[in-house]
PDB file of C-alpha atoms in Angstrom:
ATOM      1  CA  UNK A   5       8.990 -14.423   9.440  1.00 63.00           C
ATOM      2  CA  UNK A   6       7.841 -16.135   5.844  1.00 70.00           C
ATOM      3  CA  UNK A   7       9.491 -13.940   3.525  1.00 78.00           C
ATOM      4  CA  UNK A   8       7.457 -11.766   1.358  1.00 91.00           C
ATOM      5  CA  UNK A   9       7.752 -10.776  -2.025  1.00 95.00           C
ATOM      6  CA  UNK A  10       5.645  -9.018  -4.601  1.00 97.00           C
ATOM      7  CA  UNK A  11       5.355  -8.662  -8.015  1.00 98.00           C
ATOM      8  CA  UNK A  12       4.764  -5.440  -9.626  1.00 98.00           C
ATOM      9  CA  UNK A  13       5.875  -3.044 -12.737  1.00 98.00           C
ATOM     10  CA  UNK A  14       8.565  -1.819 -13.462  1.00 98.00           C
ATOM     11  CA  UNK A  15       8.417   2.484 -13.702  1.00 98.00           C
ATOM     12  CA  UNK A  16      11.898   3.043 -13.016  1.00 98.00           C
ATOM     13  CA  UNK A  17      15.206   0.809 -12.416  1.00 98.00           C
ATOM     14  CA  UNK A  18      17.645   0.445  -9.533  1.00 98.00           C
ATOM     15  CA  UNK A  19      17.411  -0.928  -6.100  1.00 98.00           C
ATOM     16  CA  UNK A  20      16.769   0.451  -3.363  1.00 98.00           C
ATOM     17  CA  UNK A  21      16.028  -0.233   0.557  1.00 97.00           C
ATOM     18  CA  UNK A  22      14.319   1.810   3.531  1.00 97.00           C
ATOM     19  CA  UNK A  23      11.668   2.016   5.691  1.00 98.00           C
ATOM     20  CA  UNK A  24       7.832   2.069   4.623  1.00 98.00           C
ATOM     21  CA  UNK A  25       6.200   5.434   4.922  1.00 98.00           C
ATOM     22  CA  UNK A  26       2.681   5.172   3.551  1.00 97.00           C
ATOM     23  CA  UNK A  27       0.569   7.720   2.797  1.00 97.00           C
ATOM     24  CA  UNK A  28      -3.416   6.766   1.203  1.00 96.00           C
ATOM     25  CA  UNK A  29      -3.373  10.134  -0.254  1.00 96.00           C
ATOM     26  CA  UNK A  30      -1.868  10.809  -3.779  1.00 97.00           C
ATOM     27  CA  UNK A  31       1.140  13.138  -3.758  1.00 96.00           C
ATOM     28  CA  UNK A  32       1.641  16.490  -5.786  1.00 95.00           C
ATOM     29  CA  UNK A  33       5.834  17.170  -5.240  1.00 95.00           C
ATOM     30  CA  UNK A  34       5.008  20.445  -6.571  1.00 94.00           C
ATOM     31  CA  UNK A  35       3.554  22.196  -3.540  1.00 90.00           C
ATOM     32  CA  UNK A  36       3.286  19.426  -1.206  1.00 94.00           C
ATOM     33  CA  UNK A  37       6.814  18.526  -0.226  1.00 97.00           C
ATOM     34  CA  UNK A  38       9.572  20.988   0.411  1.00 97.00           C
ATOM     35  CA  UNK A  39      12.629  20.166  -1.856  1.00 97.00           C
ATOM     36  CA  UNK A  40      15.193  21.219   0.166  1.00 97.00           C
ATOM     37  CA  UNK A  41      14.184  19.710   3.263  1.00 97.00           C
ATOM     38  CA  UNK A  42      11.279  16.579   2.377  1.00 98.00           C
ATOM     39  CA  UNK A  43       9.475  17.464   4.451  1.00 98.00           C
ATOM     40  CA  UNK A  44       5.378  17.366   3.207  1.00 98.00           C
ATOM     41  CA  UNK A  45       4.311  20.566   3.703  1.00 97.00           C
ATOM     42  CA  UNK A  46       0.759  20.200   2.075  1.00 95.00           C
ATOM     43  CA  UNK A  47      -1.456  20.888   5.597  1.00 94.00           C
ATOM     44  CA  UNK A  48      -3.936  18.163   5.508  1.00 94.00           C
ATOM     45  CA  UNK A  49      -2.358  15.579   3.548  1.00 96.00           C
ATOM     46  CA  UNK A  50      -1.803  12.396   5.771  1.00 96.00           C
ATOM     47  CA  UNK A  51       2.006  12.747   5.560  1.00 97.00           C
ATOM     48  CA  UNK A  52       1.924  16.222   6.645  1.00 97.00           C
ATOM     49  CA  UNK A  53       5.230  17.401   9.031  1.00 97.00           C
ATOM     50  CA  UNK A  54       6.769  13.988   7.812  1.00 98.00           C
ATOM     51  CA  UNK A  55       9.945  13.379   6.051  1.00 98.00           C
ATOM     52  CA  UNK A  56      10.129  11.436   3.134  1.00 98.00           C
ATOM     53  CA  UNK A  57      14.013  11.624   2.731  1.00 98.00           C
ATOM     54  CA  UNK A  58      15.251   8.020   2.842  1.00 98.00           C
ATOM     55  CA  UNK A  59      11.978   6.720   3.130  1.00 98.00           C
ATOM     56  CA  UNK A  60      10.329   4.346   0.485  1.00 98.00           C
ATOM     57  CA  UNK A  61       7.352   6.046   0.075  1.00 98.00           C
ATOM     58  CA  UNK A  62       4.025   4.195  -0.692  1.00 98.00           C
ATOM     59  CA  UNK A  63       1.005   6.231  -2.351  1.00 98.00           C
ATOM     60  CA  UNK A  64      -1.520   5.813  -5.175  1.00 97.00           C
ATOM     61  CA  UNK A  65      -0.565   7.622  -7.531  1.00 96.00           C
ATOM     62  CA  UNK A  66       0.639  11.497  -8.021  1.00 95.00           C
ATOM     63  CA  UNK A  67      -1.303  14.797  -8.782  1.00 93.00           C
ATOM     64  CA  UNK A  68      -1.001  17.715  -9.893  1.00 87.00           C
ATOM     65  CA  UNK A  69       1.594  19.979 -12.203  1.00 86.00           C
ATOM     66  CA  UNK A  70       4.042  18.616 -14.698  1.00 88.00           C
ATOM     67  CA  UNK A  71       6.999  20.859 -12.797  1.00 94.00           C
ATOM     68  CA  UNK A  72       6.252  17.811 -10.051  1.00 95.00           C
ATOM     69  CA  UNK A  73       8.500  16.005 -11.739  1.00 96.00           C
ATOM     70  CA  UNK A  74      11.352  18.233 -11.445  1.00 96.00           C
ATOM     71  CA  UNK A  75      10.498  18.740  -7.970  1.00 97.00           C
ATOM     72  CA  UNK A  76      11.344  15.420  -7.637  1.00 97.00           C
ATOM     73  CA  UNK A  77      14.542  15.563  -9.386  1.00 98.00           C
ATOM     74  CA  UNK A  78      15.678  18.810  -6.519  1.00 98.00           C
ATOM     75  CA  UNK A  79      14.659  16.384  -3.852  1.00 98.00           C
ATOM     76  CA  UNK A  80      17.589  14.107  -5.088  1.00 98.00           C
ATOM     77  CA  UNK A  81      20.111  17.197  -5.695  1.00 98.00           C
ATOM     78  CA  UNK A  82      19.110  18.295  -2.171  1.00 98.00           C
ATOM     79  CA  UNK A  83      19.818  14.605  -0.555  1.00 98.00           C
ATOM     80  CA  UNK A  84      15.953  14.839   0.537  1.00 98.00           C
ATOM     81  CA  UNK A  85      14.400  11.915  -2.256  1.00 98.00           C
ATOM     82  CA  UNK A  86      12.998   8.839  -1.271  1.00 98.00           C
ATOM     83  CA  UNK A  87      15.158   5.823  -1.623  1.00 98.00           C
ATOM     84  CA  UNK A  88      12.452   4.479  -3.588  1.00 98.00           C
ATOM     85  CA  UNK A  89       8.304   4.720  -4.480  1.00 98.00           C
ATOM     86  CA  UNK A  90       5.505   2.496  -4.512  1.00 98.00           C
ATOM     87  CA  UNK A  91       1.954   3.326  -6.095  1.00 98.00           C
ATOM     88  CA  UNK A  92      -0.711   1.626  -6.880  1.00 97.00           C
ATOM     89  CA  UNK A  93      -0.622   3.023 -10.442  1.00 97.00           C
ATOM     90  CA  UNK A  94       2.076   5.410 -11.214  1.00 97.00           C
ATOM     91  CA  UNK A  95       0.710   8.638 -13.777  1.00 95.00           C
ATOM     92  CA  UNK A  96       3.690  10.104 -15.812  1.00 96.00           C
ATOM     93  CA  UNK A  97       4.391  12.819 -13.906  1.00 96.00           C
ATOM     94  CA  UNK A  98       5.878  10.491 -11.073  1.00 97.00           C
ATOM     95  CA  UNK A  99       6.908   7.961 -13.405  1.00 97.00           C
ATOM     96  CA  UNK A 100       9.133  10.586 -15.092  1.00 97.00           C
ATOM     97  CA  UNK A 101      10.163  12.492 -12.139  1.00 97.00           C
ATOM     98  CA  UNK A 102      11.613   9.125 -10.748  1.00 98.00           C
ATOM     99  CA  UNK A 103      13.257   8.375 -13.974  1.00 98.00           C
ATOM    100  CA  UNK A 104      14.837  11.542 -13.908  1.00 97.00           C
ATOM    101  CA  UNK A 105      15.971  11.415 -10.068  1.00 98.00           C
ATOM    102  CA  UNK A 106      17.106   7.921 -10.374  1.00 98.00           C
ATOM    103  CA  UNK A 107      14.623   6.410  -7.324  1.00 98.00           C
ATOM    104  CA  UNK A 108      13.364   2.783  -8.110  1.00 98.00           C
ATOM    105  CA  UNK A 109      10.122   2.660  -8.814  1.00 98.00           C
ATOM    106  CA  UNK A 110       7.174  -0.162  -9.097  1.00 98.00           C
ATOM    107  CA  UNK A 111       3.516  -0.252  -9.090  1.00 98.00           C
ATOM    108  CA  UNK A 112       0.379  -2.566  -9.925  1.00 98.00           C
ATOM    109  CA  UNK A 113       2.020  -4.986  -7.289  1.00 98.00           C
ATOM    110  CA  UNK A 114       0.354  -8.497  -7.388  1.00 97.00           C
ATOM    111  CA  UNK A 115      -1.305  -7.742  -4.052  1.00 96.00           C
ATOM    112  CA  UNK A 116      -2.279  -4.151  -2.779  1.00 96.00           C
ATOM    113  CA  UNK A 117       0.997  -2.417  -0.786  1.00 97.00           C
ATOM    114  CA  UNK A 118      -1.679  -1.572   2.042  1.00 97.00           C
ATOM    115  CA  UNK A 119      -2.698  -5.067   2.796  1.00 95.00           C
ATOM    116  CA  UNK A 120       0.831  -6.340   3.624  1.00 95.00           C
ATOM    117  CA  UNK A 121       2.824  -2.719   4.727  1.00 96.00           C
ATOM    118  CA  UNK A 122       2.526  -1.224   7.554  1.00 95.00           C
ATOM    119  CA  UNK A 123       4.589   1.933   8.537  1.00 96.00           C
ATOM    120  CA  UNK A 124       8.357   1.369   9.770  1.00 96.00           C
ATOM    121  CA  UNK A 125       8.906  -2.430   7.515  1.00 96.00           C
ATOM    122  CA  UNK A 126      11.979  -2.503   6.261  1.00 97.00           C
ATOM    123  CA  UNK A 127      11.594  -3.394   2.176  1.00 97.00           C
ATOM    124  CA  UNK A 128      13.664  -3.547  -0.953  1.00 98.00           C
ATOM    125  CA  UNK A 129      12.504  -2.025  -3.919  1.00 98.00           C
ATOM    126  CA  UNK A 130      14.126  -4.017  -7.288  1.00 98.00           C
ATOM    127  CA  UNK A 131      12.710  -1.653  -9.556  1.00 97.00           C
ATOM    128  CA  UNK A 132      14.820  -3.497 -12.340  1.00 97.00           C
ATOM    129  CA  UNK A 133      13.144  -6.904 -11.106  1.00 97.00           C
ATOM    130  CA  UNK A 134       9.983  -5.229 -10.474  1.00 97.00           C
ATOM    131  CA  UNK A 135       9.551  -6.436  -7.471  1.00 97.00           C
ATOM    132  CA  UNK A 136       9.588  -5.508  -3.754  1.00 98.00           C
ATOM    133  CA  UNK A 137      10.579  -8.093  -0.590  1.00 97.00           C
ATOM    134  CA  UNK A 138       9.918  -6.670   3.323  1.00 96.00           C
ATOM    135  CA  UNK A 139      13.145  -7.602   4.728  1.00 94.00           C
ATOM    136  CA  UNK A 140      11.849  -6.656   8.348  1.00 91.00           C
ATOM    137  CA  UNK A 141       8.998  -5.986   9.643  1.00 86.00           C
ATOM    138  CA  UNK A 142       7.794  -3.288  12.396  1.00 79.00           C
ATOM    139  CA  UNK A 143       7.185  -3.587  16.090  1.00 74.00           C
ATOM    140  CA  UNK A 144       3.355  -2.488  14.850  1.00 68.00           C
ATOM    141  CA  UNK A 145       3.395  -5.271  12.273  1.00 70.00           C
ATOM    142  CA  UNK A 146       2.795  -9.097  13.528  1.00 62.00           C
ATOM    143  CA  UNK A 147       1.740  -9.851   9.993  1.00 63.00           C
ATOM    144  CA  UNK A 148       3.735 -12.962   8.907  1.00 58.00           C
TER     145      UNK A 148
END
């Protein structure tokens, strides 16, 4: 495999790795994902009945309520965060709630996370490099 790494912003520092969940829909933590469990609870949001504890979890961007953001942080008291986040363009509420919570965080990555992730790759996130490598790849994945 030609190892692959991307560029992108720094939102919030730390390193983290885990598999890819993505997810083409934007997240609201408040309402969408149970923060005891991680589960997404939202019913027809692409991620719905799916963990995203451990995960690195790749979306768009969030929506929704400012209290998101502390949402986020009871994810990480409850052991139920993701390891770390990927958007396309992180909005503060995310940006702050990862801050907060301590989960790496980078967006604006030189090429678009949905062109080279697929579901299951194993990736770091260097969100004080702002950058993120795929370390592995999954069986669905042949890419590279």
């Amino acid at each position: 495999m030609v190892p692959i790494k991307l560029k992108g912003r720094t939102i919030a520092r730390g390193c983290a790795e885990g598999e890819v969940l993505l997810s083409k829909d934007p997240i609201s933590f408040l309402g969408s994902v149970d923060p005891k469990t991680g589960i997404v609870v939202e019913e027809k949001h692409a991620l719905a009945g799916k963990s995203i504890r451990g995960k690195v979890l790749v979306f768009p961007h969030g929506k929704g309520s400012t209290v998101g953001s502390y949402v986020m942080y009871q994810l990480k008291k409850n052991g139920a965060a993701p390891a770390a986040i990927i958007n396309l363009e992180t909005e503060p509420i995310v940006a702050v709630g990862a801050i907060i919570s301590e989960i790496p965080l980078v967006d604006m990555l030189e090429k678009s996370p949905y062109e080279v992730l697929k579901d299951g790759d194993l990736v770091r996130v260097d969100g004080s490099g702002g950058y993120v490598e795929v370390l592995g790849r999954s069986a669905g994945n042949t890419e590279n």
